[in-house]
Structures are given as structure tokens and as C-alpha cells.
C-alpha positions as semicolon CSV with decimal commas, in nm:
position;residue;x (nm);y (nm);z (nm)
1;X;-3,332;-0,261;5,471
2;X;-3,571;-0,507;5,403
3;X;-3,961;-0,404;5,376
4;X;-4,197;-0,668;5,525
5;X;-4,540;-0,755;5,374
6;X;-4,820;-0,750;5,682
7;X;-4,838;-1,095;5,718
8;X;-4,433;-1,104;5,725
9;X;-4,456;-0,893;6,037
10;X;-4,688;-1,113;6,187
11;X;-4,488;-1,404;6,149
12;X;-4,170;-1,232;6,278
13;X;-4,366;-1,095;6,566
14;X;-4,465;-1,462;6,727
15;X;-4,852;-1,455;6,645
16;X;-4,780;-1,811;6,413
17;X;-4,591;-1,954;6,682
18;X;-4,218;-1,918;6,762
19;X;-4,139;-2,184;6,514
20;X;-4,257;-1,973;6,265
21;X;-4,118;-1,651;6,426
22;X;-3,771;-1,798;6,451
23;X;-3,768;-1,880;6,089
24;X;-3,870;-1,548;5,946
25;X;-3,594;-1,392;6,187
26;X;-3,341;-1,609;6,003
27;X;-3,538;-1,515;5,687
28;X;-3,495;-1,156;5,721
29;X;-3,146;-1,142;5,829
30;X;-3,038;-1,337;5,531
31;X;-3,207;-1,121;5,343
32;X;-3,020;-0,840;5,406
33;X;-2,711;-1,040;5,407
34;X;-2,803;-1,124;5,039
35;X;-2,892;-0,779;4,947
36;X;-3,272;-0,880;4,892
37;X;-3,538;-0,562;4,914
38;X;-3,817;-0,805;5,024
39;X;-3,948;-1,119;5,030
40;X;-4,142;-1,330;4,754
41;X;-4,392;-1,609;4,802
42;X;-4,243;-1,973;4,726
43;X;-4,513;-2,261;4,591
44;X;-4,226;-2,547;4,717
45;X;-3,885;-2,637;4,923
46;X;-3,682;-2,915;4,868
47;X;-3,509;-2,961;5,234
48;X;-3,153;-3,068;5,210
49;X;-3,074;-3,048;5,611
50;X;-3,193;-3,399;5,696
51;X;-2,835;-3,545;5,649
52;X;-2,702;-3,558;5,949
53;X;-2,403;-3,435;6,021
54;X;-2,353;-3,370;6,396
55;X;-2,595;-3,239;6,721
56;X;-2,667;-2,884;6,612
57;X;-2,891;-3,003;6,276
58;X;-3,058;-3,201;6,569
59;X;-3,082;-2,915;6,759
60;X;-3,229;-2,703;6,517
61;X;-3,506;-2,940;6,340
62;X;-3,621;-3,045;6,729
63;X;-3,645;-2,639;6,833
64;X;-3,884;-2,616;6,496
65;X;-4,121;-2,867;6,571
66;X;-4,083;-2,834;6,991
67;X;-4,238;-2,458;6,844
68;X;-4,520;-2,590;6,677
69;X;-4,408;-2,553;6,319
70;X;-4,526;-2,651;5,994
71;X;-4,430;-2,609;5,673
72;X;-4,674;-2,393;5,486
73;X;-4,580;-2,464;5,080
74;X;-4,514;-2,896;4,944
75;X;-4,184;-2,973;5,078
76;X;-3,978;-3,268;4,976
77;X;-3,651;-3,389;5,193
78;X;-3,342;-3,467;5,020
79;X;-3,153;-3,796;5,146
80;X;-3,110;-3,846;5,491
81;X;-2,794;-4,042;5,641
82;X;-3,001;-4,427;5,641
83;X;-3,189;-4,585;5,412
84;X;-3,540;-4,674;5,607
85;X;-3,688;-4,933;5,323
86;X;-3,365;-5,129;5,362
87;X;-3,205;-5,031;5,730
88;X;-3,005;-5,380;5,721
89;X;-2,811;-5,199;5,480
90;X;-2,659;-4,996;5,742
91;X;-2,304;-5,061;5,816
92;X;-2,247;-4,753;6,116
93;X;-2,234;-4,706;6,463
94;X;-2,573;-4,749;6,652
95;X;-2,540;-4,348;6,813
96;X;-2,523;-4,269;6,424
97;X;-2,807;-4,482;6,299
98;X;-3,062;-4,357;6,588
99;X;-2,943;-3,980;6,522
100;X;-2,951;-4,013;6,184
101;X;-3,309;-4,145;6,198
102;X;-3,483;-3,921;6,465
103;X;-3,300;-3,627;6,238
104;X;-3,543;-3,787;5,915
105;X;-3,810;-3,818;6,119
106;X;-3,806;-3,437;6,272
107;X;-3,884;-3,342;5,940
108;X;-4,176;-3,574;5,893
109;X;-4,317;-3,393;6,196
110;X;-4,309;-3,090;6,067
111;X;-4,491;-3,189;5,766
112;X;-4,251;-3,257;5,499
113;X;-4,304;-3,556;5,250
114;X;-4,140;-3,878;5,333
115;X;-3,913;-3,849;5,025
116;X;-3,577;-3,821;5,093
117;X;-3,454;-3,848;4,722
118;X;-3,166;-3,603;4,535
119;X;-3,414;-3,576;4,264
120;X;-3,739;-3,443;4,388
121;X;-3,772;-3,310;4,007
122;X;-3,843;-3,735;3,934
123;X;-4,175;-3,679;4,162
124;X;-4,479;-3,685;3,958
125;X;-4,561;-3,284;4,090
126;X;-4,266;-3,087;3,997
127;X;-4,204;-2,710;3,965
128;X;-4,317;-2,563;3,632
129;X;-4,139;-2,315;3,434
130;X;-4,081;-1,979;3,606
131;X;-4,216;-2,104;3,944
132;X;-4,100;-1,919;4,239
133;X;-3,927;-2,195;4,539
134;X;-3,681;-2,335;4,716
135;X;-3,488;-2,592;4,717
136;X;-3,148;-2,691;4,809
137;X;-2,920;-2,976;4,721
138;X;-2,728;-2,875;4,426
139;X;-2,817;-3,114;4,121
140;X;-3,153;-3,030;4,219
141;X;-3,097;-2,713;4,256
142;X;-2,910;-2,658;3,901
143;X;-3,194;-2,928;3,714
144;X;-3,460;-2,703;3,900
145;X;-3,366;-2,394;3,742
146;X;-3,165;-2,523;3,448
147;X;-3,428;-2,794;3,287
148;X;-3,763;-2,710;3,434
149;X;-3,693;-2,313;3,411
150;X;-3,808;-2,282;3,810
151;X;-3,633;-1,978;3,971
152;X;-3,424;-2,074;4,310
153;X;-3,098;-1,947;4,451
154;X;-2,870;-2,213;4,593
155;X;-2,977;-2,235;4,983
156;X;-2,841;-2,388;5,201
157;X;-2,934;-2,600;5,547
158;X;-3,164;-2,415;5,793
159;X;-3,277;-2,125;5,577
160;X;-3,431;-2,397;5,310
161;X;-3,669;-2,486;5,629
162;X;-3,693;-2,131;5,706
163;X;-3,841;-2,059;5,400
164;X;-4,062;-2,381;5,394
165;X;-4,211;-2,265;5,731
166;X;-4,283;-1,935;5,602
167;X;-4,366;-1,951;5,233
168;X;-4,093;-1,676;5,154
169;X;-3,744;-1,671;5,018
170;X;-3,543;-1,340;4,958
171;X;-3,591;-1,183;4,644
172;X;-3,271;-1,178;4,435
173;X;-3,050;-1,346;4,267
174;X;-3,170;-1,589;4,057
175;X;-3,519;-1,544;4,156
176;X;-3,519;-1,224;3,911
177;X;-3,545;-1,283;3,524
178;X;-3,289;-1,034;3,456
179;X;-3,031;-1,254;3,672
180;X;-3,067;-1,562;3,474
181;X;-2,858;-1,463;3,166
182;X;-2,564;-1,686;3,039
183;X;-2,216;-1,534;3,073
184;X;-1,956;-1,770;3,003
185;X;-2,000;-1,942;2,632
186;X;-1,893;-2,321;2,639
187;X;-1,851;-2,425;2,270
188;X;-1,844;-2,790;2,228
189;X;-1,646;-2,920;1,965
190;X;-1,713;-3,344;1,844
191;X;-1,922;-3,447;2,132
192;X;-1,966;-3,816;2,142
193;X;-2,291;-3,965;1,981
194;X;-2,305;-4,302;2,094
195;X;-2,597;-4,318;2,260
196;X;-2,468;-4,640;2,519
197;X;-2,145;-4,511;2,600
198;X;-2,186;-4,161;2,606
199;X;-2,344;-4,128;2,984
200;X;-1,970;-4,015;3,120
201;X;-1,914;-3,734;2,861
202;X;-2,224;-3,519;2,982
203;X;-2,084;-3,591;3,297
204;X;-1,701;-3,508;3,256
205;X;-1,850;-3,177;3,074
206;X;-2,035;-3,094;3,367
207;X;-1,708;-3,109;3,577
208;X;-1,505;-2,886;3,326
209;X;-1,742;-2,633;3,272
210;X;-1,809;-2,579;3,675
211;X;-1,430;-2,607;3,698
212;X;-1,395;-2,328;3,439
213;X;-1,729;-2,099;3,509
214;X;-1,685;-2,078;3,892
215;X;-1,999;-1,938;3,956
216;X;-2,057;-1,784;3,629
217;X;-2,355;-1,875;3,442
218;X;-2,252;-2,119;3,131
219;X;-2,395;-2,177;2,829
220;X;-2,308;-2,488;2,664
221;X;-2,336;-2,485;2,224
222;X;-2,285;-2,778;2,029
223;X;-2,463;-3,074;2,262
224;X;-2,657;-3,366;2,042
225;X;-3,039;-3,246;1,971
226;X;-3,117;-3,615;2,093
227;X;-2,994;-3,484;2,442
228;X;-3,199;-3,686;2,687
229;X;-3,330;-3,530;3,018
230;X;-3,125;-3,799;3,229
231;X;-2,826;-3,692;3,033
232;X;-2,853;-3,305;3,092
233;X;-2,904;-3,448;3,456
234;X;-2,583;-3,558;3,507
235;X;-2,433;-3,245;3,339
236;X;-2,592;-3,013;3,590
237;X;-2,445;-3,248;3,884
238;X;-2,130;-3,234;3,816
239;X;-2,067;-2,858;3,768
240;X;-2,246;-2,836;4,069
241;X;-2,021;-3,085;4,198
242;X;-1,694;-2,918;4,095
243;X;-1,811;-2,528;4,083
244;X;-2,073;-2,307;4,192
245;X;-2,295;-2,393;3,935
246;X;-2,684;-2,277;4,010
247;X;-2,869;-2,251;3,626
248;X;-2,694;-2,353;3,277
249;X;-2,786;-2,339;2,980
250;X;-2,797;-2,506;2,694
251;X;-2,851;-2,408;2,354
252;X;-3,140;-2,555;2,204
253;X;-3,220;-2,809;2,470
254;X;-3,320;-2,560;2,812
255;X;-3,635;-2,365;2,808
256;X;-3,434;-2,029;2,861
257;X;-3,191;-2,064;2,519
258;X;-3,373;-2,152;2,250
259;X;-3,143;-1,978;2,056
260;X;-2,764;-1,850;2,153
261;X;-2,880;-1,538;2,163
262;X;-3,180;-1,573;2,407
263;X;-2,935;-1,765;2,643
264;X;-2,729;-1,470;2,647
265;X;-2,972;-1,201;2,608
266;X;-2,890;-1,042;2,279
267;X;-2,549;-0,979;2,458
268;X;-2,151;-1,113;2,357
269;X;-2,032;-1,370;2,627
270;X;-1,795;-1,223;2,903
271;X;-1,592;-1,503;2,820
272;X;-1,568;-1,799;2,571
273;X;-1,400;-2,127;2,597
274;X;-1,424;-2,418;2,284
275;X;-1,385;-2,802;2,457
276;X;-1,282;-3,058;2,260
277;X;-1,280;-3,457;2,308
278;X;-0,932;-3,434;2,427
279;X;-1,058;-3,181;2,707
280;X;-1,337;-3,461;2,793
281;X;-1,095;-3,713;2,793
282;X;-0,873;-3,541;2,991
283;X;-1,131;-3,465;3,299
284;X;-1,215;-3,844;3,249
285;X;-0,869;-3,927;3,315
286;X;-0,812;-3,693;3,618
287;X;-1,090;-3,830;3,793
288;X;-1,021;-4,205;3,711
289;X;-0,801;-4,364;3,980
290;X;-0,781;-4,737;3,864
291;X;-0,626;-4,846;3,535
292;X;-0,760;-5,131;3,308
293;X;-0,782;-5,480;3,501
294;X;-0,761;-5,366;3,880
295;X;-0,963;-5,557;4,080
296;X;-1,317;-5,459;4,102
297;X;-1,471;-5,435;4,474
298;X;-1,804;-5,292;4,357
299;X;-1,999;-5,065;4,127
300;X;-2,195;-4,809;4,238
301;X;-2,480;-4,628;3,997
302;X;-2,726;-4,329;4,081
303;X;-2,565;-4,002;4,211
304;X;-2,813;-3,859;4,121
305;X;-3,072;-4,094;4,188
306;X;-3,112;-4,321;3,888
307;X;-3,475;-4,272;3,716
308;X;-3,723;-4,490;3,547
309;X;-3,546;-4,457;3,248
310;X;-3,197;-4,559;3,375
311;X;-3,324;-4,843;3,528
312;X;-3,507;-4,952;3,210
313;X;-3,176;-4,903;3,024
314;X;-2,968;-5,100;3,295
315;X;-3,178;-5,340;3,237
316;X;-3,128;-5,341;2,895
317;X;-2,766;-5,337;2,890
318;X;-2,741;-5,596;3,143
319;X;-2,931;-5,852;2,919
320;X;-2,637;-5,812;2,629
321;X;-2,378;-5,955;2,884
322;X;-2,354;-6,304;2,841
323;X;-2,205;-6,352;3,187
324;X;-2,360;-6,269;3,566
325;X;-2,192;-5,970;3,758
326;X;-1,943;-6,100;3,949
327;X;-1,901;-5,764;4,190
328;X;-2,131;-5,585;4,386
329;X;-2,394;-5,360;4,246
330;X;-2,551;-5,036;4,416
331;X;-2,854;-4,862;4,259
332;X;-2,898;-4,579;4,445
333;X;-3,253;-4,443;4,372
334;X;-3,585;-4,283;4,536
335;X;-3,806;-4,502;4,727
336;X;-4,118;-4,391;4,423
337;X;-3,877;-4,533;4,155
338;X;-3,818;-4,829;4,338
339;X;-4,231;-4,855;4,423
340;X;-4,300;-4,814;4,040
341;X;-4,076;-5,051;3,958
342;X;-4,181;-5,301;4,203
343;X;-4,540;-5,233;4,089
344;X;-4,385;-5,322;3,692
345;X;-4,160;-5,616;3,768
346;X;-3,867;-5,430;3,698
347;X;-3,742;-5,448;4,050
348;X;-3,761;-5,817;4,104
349;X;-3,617;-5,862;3,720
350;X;-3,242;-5,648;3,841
351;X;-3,206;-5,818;4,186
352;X;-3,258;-6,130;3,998
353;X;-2,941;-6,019;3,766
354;X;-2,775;-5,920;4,103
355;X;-2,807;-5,546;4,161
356;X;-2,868;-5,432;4,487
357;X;-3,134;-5,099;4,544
358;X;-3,049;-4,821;4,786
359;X;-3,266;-4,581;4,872
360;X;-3,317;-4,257;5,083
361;X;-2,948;-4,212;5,116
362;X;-2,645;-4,264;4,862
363;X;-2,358;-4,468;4,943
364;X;-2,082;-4,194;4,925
365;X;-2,244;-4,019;5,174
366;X;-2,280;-4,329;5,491
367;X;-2,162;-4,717;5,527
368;X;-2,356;-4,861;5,319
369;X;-2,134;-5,076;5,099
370;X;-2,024;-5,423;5,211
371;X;-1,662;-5,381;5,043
372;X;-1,511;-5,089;5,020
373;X;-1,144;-5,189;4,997
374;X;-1,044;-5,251;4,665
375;X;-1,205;-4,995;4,356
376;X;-1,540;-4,887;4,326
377;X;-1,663;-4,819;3,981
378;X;-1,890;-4,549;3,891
379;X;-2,067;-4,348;3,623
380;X;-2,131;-4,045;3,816
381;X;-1,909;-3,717;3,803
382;X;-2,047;-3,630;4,158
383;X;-2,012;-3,979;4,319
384;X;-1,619;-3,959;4,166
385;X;-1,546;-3,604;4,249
386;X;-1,676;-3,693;4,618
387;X;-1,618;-4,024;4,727
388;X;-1,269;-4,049;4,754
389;X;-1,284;-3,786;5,056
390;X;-1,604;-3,927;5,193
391;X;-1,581;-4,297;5,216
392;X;-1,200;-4,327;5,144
393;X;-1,241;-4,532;4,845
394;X;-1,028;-4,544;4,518
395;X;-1,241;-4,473;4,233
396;X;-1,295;-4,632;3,851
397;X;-1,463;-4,404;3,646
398;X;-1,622;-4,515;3,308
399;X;-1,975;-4,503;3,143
400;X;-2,262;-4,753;3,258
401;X;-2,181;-4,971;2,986
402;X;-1,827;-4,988;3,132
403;X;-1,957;-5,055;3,440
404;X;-2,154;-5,328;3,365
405;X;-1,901;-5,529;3,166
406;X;-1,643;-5,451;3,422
407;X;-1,874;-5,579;3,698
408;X;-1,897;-5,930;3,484
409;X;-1,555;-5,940;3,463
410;X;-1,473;-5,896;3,819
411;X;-1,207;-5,618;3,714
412;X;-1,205;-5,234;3,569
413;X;-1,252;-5,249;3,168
414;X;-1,333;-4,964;2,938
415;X;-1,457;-4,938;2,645
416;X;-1,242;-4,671;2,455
């Protein structure tokens, strides 16, 4: 049974509109589905349902704002299926570029901001440290919770706009403090230190320990102090990517394990795993589908959305190679980055040196790229633990350094 505040009632019983009521309806049952007593108050969503992927998310968005709703808390949308600062970019069907666009643009209407980035934690206003909300999108929902200490269980399409409507999420899960401890101890043995090359390790650990912690909470021991937010980043998208990863910590590094024992709450792991370079390499390998000197089709960068930072140091690598990139280059980033770095020069400076920006979208998840048939080189666990199925592409899988230097060379090269 869930108990209702007063002003829960009154949403559920129309007098905000039927938007509003239909939401908290939703609201409430998953509530009890999820075991929740009541509802708490929210201070943001991040709105993941603005992908389109078929009539009913149509449906759904167009019944909200046909109802009159409005989303009550700052709500950011995740990416959408087109990229609307670049829509010549768009390689689909004409039905799937005017779905895909009145879809984005439902969500405008009911107030959302016009973000439609994977990383709403980039934004200049993000969630502070034991902040209440919710967001979906799992990188953002692991960074969220994992580097910013924010509390939100991983929802989900529709009830992520439920709650943004409302204000209110169900309270459980990992909403409560006592929900939040680490369980399954990571110990990482010899972690590379190099800090150019060593993008695709945080990233291959990601993908063992979601492999290995299902949807256990992990605590990682043993990562460089230097750790860089970008780099914990990718780490948190790729368990996401390859388990049910919501919150991880990491030991010295996350606001929630200071110390081994805070992580864990002055308790012994359920279970403990050590992962060595060999384990690293091996999760590199299994996701790598090219070997050295296949032809190159394209490289594609930012899954998650690449950040100031990235860009700065993509720039900087870029400058060491003597030679112009012979291959196509995606940067797949938020339409702020790409405004800041317009406003900077940094823009104009890497299309100048060939790359090409994508925003609002990512290209594993619609046609974006113009050649797709030979291999596609990445840095991203998530982009190579999804594209394959997605796009039907055969994947290269190396650090941006390797990227770069294979994109000058017209063919995969790594740097081992």
C-alpha cells in the first residue's frame, strides 16, 4: 500500500489536469510494483523516452501534452533519434526523420530543455550530492549517483516523465542511504598509468565489473589517484552497458568511499574479485573485432558525449600526428559543448583537422555515418558493446590515441 501526501491525491484525482493525473496513476502503481511506502519530492529528471522507437512513445508524449501537462521540477532530454543542429546528417527514411522529430519536439512542449545530450551531468546546473531526482539513461544514471553522489533508481521510459510531471519518484531503492552500500569488492591489480593511452582501460573495467557484479553494487580499489572525471565517466558506461550497474564506487575517488570501509559500510564484501592487466586485456580483446591493418571506414568518438576536456585533448593529440586523417571522424557531443567551443575557436580548429560534430543523437543509435561498411573504430565500451547489433557494423576497439593514428593511417593500428 502506498500512502499519498494531500497534494498526491490531488494530482491522482484530475484537479492538475489529466496529464498530470495520468502520470501519478503510473506513479503509484509502480510504486507498489517496486515495493515503495510513498513518494519523495524530486528537484530534476533527465528524460530518456525521446528516442524514438516506434508509434506508442508517440502515443504517449502526444496524450501528455494533448492533457495539458508540464513538467513541474528542471528536466533535461536525453538524445533523440536526429540531430537538429546538423539534420543533413541524416541518412533514414523520411517517415523516420518526421517521427523522430515531432517525438523531440513533444517534449519541448511539455517544458523540457532543448538538450538532448547523454550527459546532462556536463550542463553547467547539475545535481549536488545527496539530491533527490530522476533521471534515466544509464551512464547518466550510474555518473549521477556514482560521481556527483545524487540518489536515483534506474527508470525507465514513461515513468521518468511521470515523475517529471509530478515532482515525485517512489521511495526506495537507491533513493535511501542505507541502499547505497558497496557489495561486491573489485581489487585492481597494475592498472595502466599512461595518461594518453589509458582512456580504454577505465572503459574495458567498466565492462568486466558490470559483467561480473550483475546488479550488485561494486566497489573498485586500486584506480590511479590522478583519476580524471571523464575517465570514471567511461567506467560507469560501460558496466552500465554490460550489467545492471546503477551507483559504483570507487575507493578514494567517489564522494561515498573515501575510505574502503565507508564504501562498504564498516561491513566485509559479499564477494571479492582481484583484476589484473591480463583480465583488461582480455575484455579489450573480446570486444575488438578487427585485427591490426584492416581497413578503416571511420572512427567514431563520444558515447558518452565527449566533454570540453576531451575535445581539448583531441585536439591535442591530433596536433602530434604529422599526417591528416585519412577516414572519417564522428564527435558525438551536446549541442552546449559544441556552442562553447564554437564561442572558443575550438570548433572551427577540429573540422579544420577533419572531424566531423554530431550532436543530439549518437551514431550507434540512427544513420548517421556516411560509411558504414568496412570497420569503425572506437574508444567507447558502450559504442563497442552496442553497435555491432544496432548499426551492423564490425568494430575496432583501441584508446583515442589509437584512434587517431589509425584514422591517419587509413587502417586499424594499436599502440600495445
Amino acid at each position: 500500500m502506498v500512502t499519498l501526501s494531500r497534494h498526491d491525491q490531488e494530482l491522482l484525482d484530475g484537479r492538475h489536469g489529466p496529464a498530470a493525473a495520468l502520470a501519478m496513476r503510473i506513479l503509484v502503481r509502480c510504486a507498489g510494483v517496486m515495493g515503495a511506502g510513498r513518494l519523495v519530492d524530486i528537484e530534476s529528471a533527465h528524460i530518456d523516452g525521446c528516442l524514438y522507437h516506434g508509434q506508442t512513445s508517440l502515443d504517449f508524449v502526444e496524450r501528455l501534452v494533448a492533457g495539458g501537462g508540464r513538467v513541474v521540477v528542471p528536466t533535461t532530454l536525453n538524445v533523440g533519434s536526429v540531430d537538429l543542429i546538423h539534420p543533413e546528417l541524416f541518412r533514414g527514411g523520411e517517415a523516420l526523420r518526421r517521427d523522430a522529430e515531432r517525438l523531440m519536439r513533444a517534449h519541448l512542449e511539455l517544458g523540457c530543455e532543448s538538450t538532448f545530450t547523454c550527459a546532462p551531468y556536463q550542463l553547467k546546473h547539475r545535481p549536488r550530492f545527496g539530491q533527490q531526482i530522476a533521471w534515466a539513461e544509464s551512464n547518466a544514471i550510474v555518473f549521477a549517483n556514482s560521481v556527483l553522489g545524487a540518489r536515483t533508481n534506474r527508470y525507465g521510459d514513461f515513468i521518468d516523465l511521470c515523475a517529471a510531471l509530478t515532482g515525485r519518484a517512489p521511495y526506495c531503492g537507491l533513493h535511501l542511504a542505507e541502499n547505497r552500500l558497496g557489495q561486491y569488492l573489485f581489487q585492481v591489480d597494475d592498472f595502466p598509468t599512461d595518461p594518453d593511452g589509458r582512456d580504454i582501460w577505465y572503459a574495458a573495467l567498466g565492462l568486466w565489473v558490470g559483467r561480473h557484479a550483475g546488479a550488485r553494487i561494486p566497489v573498485i580499489e586500486g584506480l590511479p589517484p590522478d583519476t580524471r572525471e571523464d575517465e570514471l565517466k567511461a567506467l560507469g558506461a560501460a558496466a552500465a552497458s554490460s550489467g545492471a550497474i546503477a551507483l559504483f564506487h570507487a575507493v578514494g575517488l567517489t564522494p561515498e568511499a573515501g575510505s574502503l570501509a565507508q564504501a562498504l559500510g564498516n561491513r566485509p564484501p559479499s564477494q571479492r574479485m582481484a583484476v589484473t592487466g591480463a583480465d583488461l586485456r582480455a575484455m579489450r580483446y573480446s570486444l575488438n573485432q578487427a585485427p591490426p591493418g584492416a581497413p578503416l571506414a571511420a572512427v567514431s568518438v563520444g558515447t558518452p558525449h565527449f566533454s570540453l576536456d576531451e575535445c581539448a585533448r583531441l585536439e591535442a593529440l591530433l596536433a602530434r600526428q604529422p599526417a591528416p586523417l585519412l577516414t572519417d571522424f564522428y564527435v558525438n557531443t551536446s549541442r552546449y559543448i559544441l556552442w562553447d567551443m564554437e564561442a572558443n575557436g575550438l570548433a572551427a580548429r577540429l573540422r579544420q583537422a577533419g572531424v566531423q560534430f554530431v550532436t543530439d543523437t549518437c551514431t550507434y543509435l540512427t544513420p548517421i555515418m556516411r560509411d558504414t561498411r568496412g570497420v569503425v573504430m572506437t574508444n567507447s565500451g558502450k559504442w563497442a558493446h552496442y553497435a555491432p547489433a544496432n548499426i551492423g557494423v564490425q568494430v575496432a576497439y583501441g584508446s583515442l590515441r589509437d584512434c587517431i593514428r589509425s584514422a591517419c593511417l587509413g587502417k586499424v593500428a594499436f599502440d600495445e
